[in-house]
PDB file of C-alpha atoms in Angstrom:
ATOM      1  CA  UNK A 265     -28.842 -24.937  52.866  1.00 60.00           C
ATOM      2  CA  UNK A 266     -26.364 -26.265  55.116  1.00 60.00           C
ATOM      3  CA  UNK A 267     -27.573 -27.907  58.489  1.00 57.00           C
ATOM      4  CA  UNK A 268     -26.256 -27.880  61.858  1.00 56.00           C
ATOM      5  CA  UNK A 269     -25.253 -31.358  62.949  1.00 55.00           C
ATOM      6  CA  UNK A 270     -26.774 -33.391  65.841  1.00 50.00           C
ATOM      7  CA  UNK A 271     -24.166 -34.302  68.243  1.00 50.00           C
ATOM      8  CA  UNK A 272     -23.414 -38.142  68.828  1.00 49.00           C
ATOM      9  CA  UNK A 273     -25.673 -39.154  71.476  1.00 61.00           C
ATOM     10  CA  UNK A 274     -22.365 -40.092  73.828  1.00 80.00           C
ATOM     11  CA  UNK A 275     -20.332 -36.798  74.444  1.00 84.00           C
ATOM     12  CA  UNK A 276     -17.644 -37.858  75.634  1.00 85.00           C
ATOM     13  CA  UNK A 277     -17.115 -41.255  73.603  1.00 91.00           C
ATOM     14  CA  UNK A 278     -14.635 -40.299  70.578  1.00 93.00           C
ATOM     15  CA  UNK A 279     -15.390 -42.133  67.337  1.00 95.00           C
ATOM     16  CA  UNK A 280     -12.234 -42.963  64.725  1.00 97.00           C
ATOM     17  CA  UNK A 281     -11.208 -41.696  62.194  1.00 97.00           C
ATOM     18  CA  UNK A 282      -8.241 -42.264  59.778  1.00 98.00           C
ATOM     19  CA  UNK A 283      -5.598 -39.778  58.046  1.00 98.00           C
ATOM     20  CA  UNK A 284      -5.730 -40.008  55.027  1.00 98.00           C
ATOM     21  CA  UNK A 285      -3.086 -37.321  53.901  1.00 98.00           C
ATOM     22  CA  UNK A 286      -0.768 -35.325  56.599  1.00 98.00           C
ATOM     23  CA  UNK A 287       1.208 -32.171  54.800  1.00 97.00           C
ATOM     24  CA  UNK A 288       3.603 -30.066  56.842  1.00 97.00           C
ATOM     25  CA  UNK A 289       2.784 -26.573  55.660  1.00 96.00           C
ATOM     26  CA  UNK A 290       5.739 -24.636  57.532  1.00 95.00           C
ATOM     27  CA  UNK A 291       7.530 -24.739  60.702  1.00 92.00           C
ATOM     28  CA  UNK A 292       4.485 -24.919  63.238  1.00 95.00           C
ATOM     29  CA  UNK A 293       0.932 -25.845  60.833  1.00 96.00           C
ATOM     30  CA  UNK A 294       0.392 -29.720  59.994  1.00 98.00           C
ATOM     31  CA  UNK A 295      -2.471 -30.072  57.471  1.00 98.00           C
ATOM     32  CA  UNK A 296      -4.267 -33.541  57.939  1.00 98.00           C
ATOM     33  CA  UNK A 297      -7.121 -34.890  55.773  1.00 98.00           C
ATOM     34  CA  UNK A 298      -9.518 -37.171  57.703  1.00 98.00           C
ATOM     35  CA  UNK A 299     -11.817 -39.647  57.029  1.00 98.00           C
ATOM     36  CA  UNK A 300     -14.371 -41.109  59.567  1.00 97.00           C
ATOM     37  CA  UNK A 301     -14.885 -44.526  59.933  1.00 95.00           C
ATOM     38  CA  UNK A 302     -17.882 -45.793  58.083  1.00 92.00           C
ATOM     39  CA  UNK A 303     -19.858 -42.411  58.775  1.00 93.00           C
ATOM     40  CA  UNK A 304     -19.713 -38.361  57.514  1.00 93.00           C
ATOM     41  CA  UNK A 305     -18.938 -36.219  59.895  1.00 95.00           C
ATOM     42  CA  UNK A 306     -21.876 -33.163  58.965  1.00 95.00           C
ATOM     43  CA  UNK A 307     -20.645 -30.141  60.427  1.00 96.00           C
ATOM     44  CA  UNK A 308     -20.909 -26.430  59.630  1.00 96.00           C
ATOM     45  CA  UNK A 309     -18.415 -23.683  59.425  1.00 97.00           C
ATOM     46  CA  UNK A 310     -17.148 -22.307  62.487  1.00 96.00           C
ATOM     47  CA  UNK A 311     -17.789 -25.990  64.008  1.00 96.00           C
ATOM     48  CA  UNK A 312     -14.657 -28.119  65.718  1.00 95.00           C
ATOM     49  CA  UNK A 313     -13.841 -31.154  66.890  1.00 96.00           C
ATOM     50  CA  UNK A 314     -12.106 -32.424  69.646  1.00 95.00           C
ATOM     51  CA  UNK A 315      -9.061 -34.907  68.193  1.00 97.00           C
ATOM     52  CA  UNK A 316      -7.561 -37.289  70.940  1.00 96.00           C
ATOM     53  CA  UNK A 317      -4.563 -39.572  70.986  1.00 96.00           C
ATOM     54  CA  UNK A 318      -4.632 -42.384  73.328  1.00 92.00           C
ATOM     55  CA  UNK A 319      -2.066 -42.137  76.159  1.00 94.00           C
ATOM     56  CA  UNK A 320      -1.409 -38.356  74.829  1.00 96.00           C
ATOM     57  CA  UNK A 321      -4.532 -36.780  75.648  1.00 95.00           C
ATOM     58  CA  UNK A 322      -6.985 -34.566  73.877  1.00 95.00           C
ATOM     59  CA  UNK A 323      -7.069 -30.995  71.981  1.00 94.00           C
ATOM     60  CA  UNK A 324     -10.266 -28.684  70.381  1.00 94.00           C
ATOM     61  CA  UNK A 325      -9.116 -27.963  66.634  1.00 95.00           C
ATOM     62  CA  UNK A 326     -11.736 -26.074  64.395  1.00 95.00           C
ATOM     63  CA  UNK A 327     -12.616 -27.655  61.000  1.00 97.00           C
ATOM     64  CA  UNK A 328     -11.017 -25.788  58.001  1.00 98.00           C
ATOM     65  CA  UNK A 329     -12.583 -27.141  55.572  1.00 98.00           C
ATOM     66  CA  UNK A 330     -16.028 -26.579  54.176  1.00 98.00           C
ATOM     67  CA  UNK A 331     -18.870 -29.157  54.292  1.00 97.00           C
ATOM     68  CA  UNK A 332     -19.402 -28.834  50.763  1.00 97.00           C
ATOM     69  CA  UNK A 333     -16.737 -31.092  50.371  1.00 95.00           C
ATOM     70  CA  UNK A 334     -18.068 -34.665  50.959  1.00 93.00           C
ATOM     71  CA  UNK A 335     -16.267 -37.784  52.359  1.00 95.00           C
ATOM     72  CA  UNK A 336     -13.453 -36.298  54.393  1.00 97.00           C
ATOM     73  CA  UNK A 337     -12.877 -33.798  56.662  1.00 98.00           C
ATOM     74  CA  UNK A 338      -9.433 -31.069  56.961  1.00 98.00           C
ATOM     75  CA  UNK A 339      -8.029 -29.347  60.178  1.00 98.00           C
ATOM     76  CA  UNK A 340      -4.710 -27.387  60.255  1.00 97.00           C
ATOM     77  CA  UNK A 341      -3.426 -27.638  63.320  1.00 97.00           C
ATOM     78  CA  UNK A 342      -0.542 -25.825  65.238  1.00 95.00           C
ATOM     79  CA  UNK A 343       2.359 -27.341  67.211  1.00 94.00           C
ATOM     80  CA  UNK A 344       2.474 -25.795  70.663  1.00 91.00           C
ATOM     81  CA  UNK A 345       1.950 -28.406  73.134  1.00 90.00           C
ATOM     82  CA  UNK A 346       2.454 -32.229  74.349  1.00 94.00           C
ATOM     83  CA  UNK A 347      -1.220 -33.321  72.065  1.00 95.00           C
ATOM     84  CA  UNK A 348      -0.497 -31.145  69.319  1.00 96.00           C
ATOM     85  CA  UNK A 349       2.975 -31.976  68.683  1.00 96.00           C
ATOM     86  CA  UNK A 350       1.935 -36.164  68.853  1.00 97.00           C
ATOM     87  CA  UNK A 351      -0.642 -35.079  66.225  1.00 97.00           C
ATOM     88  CA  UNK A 352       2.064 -33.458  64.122  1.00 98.00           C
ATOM     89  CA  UNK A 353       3.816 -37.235  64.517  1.00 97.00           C
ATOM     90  CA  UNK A 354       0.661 -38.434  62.497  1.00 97.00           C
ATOM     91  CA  UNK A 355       1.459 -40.268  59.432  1.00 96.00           C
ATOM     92  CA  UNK A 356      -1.066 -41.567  56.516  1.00 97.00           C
ATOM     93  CA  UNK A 357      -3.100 -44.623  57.531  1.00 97.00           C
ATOM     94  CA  UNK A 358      -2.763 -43.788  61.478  1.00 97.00           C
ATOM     95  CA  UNK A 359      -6.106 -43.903  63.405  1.00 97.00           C
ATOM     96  CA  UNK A 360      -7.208 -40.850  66.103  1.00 97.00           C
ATOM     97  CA  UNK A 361      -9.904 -40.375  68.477  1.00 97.00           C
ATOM     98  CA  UNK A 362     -13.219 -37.340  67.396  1.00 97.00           C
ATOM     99  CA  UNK A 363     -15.751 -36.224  68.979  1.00 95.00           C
ATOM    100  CA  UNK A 364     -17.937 -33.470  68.095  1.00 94.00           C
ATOM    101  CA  UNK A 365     -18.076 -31.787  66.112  1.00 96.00           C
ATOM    102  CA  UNK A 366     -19.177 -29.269  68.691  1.00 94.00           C
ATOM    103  CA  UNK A 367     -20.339 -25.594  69.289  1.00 92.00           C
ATOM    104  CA  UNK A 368     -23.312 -23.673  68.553  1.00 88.00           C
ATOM    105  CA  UNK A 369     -22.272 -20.379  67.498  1.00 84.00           C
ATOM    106  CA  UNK A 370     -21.201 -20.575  64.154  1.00 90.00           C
ATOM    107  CA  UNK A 371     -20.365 -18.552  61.050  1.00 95.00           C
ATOM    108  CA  UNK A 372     -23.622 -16.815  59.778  1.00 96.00           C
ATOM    109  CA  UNK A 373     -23.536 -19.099  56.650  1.00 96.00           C
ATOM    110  CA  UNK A 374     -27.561 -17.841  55.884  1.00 96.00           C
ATOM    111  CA  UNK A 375     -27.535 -14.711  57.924  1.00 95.00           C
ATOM    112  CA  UNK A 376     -24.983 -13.731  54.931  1.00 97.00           C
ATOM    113  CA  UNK A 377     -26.740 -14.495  51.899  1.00 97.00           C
ATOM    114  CA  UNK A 378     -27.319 -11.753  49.407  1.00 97.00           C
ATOM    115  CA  UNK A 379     -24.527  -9.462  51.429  1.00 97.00           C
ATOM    116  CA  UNK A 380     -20.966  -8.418  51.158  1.00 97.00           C
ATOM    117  CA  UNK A 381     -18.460 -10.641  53.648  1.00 98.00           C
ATOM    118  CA  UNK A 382     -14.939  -9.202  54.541  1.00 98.00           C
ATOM    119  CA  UNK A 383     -12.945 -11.784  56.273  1.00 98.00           C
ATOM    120  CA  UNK A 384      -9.807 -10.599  58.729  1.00 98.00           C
ATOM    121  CA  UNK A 385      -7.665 -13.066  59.214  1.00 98.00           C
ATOM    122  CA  UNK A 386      -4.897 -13.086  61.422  1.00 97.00           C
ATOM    123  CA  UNK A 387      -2.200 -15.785  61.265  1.00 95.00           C
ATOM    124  CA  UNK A 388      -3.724 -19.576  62.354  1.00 94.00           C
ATOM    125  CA  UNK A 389      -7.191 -17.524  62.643  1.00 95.00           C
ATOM    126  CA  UNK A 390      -7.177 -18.325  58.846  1.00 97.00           C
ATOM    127  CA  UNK A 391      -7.699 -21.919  60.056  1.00 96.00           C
ATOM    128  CA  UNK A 392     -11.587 -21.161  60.552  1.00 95.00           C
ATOM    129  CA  UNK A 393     -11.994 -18.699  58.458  1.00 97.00           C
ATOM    130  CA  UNK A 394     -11.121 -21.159  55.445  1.00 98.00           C
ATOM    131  CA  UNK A 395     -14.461 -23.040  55.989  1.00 98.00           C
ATOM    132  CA  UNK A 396     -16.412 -20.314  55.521  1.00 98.00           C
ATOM    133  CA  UNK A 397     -14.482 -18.851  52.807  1.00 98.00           C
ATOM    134  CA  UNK A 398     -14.360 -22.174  50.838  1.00 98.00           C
ATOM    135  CA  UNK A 399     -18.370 -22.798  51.929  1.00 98.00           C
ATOM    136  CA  UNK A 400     -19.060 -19.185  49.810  1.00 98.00           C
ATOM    137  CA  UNK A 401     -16.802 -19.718  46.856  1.00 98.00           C
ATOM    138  CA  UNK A 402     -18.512 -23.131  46.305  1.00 98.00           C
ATOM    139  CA  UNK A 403     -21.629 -21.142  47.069  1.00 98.00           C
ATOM    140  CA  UNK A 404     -20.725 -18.306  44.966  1.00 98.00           C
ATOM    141  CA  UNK A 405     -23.782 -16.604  43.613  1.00 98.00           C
ATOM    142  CA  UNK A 406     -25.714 -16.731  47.250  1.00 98.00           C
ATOM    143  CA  UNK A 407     -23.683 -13.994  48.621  1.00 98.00           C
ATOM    144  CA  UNK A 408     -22.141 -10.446  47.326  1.00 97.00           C
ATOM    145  CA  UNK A 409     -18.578  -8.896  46.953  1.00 97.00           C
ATOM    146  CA  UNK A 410     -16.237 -11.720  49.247  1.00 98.00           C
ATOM    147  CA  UNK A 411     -13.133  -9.935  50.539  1.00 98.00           C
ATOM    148  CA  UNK A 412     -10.256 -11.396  52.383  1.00 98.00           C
ATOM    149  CA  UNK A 413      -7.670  -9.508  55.094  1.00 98.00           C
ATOM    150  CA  UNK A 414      -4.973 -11.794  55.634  1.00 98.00           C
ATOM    151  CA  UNK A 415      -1.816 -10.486  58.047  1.00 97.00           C
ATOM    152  CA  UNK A 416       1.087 -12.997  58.889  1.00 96.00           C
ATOM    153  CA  UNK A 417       3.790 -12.100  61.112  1.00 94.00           C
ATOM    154  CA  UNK A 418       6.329 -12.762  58.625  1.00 93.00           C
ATOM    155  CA  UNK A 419       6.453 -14.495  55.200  1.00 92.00           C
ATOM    156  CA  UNK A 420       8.094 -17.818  56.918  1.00 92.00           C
ATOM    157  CA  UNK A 421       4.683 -18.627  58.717  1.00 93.00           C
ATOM    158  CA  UNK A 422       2.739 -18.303  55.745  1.00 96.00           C
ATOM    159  CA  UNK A 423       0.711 -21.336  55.267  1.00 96.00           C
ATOM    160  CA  UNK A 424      -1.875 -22.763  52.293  1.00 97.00           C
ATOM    161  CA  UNK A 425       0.324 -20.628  49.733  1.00 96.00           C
ATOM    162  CA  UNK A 426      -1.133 -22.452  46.272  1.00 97.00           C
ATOM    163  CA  UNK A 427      -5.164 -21.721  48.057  1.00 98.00           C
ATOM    164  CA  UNK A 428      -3.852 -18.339  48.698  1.00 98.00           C
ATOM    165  CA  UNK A 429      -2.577 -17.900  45.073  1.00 97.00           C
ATOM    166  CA  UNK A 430      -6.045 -19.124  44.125  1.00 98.00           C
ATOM    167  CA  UNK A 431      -7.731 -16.756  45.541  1.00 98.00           C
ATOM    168  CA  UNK A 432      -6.001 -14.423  44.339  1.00 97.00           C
ATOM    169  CA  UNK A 433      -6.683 -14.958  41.095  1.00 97.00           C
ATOM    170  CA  UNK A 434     -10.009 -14.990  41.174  1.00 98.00           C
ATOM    171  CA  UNK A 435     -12.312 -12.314  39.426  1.00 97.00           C
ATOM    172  CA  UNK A 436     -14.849 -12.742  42.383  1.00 97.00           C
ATOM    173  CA  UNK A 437     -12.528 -11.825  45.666  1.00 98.00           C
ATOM    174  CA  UNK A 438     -10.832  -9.386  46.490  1.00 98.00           C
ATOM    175  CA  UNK A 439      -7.961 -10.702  48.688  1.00 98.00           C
ATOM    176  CA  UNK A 440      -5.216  -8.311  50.131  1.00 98.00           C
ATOM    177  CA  UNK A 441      -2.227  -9.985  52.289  1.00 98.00           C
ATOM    178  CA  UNK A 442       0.428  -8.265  54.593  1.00 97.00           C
ATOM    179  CA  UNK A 443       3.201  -9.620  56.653  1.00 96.00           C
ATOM    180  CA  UNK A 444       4.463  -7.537  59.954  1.00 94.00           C
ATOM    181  CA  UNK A 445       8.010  -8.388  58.943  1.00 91.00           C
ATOM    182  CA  UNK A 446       8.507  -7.895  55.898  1.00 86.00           C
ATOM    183  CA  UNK A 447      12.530  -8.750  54.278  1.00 87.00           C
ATOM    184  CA  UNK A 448      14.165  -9.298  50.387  1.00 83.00           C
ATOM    185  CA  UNK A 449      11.757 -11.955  49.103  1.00 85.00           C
ATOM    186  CA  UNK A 450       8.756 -10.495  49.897  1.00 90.00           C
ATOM    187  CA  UNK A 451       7.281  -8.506  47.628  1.00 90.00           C
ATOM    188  CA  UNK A 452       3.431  -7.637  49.191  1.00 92.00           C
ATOM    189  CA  UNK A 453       2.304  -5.312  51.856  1.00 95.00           C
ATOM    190  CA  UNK A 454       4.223  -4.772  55.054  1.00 96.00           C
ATOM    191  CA  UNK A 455       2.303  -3.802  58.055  1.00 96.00           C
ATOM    192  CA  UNK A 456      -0.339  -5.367  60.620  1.00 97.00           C
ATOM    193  CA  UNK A 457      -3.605  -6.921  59.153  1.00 97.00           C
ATOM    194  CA  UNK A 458      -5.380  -3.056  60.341  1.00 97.00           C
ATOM    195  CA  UNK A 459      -3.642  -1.269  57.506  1.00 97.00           C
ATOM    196  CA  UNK A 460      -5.572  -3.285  54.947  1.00 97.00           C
ATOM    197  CA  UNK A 461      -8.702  -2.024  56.274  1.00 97.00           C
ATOM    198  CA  UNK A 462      -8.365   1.141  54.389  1.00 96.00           C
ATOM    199  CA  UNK A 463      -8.069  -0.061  50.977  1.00 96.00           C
ATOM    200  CA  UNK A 464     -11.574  -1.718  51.557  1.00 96.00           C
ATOM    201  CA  UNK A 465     -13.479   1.459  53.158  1.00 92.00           C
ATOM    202  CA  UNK A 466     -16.038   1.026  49.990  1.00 90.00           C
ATOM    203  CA  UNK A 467     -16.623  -3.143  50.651  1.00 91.00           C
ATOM    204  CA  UNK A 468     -17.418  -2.265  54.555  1.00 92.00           C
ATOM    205  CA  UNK A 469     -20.552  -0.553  54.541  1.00 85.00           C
ATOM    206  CA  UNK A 470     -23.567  -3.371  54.172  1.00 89.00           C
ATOM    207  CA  UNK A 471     -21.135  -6.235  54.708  1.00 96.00           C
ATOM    208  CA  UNK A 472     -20.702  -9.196  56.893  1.00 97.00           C
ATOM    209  CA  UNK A 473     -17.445  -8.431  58.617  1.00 98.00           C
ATOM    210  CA  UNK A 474     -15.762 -12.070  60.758  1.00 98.00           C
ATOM    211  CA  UNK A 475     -12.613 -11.446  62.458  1.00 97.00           C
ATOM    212  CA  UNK A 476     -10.219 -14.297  63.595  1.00 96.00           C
ATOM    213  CA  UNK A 477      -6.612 -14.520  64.414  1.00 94.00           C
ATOM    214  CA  UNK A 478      -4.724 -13.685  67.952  1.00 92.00           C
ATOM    215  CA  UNK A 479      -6.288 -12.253  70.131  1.00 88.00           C
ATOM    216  CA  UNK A 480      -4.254  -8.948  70.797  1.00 91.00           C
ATOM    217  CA  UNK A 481      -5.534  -8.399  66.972  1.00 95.00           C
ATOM    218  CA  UNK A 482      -9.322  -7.775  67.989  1.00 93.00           C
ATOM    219  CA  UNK A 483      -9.108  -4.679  70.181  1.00 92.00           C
ATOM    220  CA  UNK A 484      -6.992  -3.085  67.176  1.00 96.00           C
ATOM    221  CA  UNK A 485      -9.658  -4.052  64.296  1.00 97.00           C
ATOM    222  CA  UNK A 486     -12.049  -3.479  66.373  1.00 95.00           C
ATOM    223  CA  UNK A 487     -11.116   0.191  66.788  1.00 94.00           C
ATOM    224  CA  UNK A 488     -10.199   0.064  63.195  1.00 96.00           C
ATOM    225  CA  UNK A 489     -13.753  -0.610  62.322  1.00 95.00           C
ATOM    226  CA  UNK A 490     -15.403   2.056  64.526  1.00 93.00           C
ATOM    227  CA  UNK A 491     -14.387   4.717  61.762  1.00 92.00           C
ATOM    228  CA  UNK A 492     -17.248   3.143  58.919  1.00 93.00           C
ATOM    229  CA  UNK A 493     -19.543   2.796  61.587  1.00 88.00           C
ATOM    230  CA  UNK A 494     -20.329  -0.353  60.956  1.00 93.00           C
ATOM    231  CA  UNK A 495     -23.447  -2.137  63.109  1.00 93.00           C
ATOM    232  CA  UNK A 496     -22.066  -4.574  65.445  1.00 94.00           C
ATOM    233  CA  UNK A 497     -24.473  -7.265  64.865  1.00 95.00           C
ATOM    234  CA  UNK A 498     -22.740  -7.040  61.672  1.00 96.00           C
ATOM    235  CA  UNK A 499     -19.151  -8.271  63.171  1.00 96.00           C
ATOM    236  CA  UNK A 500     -18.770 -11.609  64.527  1.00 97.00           C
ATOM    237  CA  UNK A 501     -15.648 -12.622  66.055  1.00 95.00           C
ATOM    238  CA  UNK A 502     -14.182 -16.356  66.707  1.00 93.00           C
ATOM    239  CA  UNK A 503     -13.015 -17.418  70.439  1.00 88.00           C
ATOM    240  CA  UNK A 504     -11.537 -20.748  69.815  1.00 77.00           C
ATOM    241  CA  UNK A 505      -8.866 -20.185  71.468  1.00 68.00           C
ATOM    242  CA  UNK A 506     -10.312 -20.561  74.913  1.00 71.00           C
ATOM    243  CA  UNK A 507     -11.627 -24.048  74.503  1.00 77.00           C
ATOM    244  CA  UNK A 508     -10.093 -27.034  76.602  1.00 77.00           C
ATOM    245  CA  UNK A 509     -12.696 -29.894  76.925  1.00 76.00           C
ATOM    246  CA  UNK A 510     -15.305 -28.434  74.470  1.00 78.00           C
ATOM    247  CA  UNK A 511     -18.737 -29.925  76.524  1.00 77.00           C
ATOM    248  CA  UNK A 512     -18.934 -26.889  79.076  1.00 77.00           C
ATOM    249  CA  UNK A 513     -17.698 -29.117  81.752  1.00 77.00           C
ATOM    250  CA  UNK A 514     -13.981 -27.751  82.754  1.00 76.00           C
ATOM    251  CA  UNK A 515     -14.876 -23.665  82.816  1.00 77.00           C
ATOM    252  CA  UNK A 516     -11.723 -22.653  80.847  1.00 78.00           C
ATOM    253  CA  UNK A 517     -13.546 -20.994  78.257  1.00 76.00           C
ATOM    254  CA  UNK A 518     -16.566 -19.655  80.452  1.00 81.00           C
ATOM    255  CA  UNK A 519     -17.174 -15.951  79.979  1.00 78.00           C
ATOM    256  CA  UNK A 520     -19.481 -14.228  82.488  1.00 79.00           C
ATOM    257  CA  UNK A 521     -22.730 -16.415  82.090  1.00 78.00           C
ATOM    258  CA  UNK A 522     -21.753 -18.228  78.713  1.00 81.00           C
ATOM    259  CA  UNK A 523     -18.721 -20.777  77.189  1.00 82.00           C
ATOM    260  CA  UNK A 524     -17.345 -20.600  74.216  1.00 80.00           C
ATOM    261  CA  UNK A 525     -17.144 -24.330  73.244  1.00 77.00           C
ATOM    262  CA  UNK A 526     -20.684 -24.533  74.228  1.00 80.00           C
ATOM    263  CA  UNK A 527     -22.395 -21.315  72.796  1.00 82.00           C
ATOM    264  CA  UNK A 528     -19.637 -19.718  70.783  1.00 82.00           C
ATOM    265  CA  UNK A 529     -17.030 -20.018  69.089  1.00 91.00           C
ATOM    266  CA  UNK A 530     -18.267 -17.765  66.683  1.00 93.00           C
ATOM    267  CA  UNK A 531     -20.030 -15.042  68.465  1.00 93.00           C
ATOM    268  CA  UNK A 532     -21.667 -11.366  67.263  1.00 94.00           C
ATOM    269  CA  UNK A 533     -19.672  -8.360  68.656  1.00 94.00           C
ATOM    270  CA  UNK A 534     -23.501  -7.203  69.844  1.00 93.00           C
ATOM    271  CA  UNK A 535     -23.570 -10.374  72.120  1.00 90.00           C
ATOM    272  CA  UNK A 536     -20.110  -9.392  73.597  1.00 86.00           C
ATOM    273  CA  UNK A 537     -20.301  -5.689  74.245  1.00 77.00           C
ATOM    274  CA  UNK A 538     -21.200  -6.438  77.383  1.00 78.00           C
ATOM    275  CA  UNK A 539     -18.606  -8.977  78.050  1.00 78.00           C
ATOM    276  CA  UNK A 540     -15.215  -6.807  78.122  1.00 71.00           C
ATOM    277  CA  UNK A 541     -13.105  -9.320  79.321  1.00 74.00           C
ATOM    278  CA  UNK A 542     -13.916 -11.695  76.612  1.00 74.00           C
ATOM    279  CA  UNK A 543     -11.797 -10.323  73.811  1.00 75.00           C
TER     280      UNK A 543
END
């Protein structure tokens, strides 16, 4: 059973930790393996950290990997600002700042057990995702059928190709990809992540559905969902991408009455029916 992690006792102090391997993946998505300094960092899926560079400043990135693997730590993180591109600078050996890791909405890693999970993933929101999906492979006969919904906007920004391959290979998942764009070399589905849904009208109807990826994707799987009636304490959807300082203290992910960095970032579509302006 994995645990939710107590949080340092000093929020706001980061601890190091070192990289021990830093992979561009394509254009935009830097893969780094970390390793903190004489400690683990326990986390659970859905979980992040915030990763700080002194004289740079500070970023939330959720974990990608899954805390079945022991001694290190992976994040995949996207270029598109001034702390995010100095991470992408990052080179093996080079120190950075963590705290967390932080949030208590997570992934329903026992909720799950004994069910079907369909994972939508759009684009980075595979990021996420990929500690979950990696925590129920290595925890394979816990759950039921394990489907994956991956849409990319075009084969170019496809990232993690050789886990991708993996998984599609496997007996035990059913894994469908499409790109938006699609052009000569690609061979797959063409079309937004939606059309996928579909093909899997038989996996949807006792399963765990999590949804992650930009956010003009929710509203339209969303409504691509209401057609197999599926119970929306059933759905959970990840808001990480409203995060700043990740301790409820700056307000830029507060939504009506809660925050996402303090009681998401993984929240059940039942909790946010009420909320419309949150997705």
């Amino acid at each position: 059973m994995v645990k939710q992690s107590t949080i340092e006792k000093d929020i706001y102090l980061p601890r190091l930790a070192a990289v021990k391997q830093a992979d561009l993946l394509n254009e935009t998505e830097l893969y780094l393996q970390l390793a903190m300094d004489g400690e683990q960092l326990d986390y659970v899926p859905g979980q992040f950290v915030e990763v700080s560079l002194a004289g740079v400043g500070e970023a939330p990135i959720t974990i990608s990997s899954s805390p079945t693997q022991k001694g290190y730590f992976e994040l995949v993180v996207r270029k598109v600002g001034n702390v995010t591109n100095a991470i992408h600078k990052l080179k093996t050996g080079n120190k950075i700042g963590i705290r967390g890791p932080f949030g208590k909405g997570v992934y329903p890693v026992e909720e799950s057990k004994g069910r079907g999970i369909v994972f939508i993933c759009g684009g980075i929101g595979l990021v996420p995702q990929r500690s979950f999906i990696n925590y129920v492979l290595d925890n394979r006969d816990d759950y039921g059928d394990v489907t994956i919904l991956l849409g990319t906007k075009c084969q170019s920004q496809r990232f993690l190709t050789d886990e991708l391959q993996s998984w599609s290979k496997r007996s035990d998942v059913q894994f469908l990809e499409t790109v938006d764009q699609g052009d000569d070399c690609w061979k797959g589905n063409v079309g937004v992540v939606t059309t996928l849904i579909p093909k899997i009208e038989s996996k949807l109807k006792s399963a765990v559905v999590t949804i992650c990826g930009p956010p003009i994707m929710y509203k339209f799987v969303l409504m691509a969902l209401q057609e197999y009636n599926l119970q929306h304490e059933d759905i959970y959807l990840n808001l990480e991408r409203k995060m700043k300082c990740g301790v409820g203290k700056c307000g830029h992910c507060q939504i009506n009455h809660v925050y996402a960095c303090m009681d998401g970032p993984v929240f059940r579509y039942s909790d946010l029916a009420a909320m419309p302006e949150a997705i």
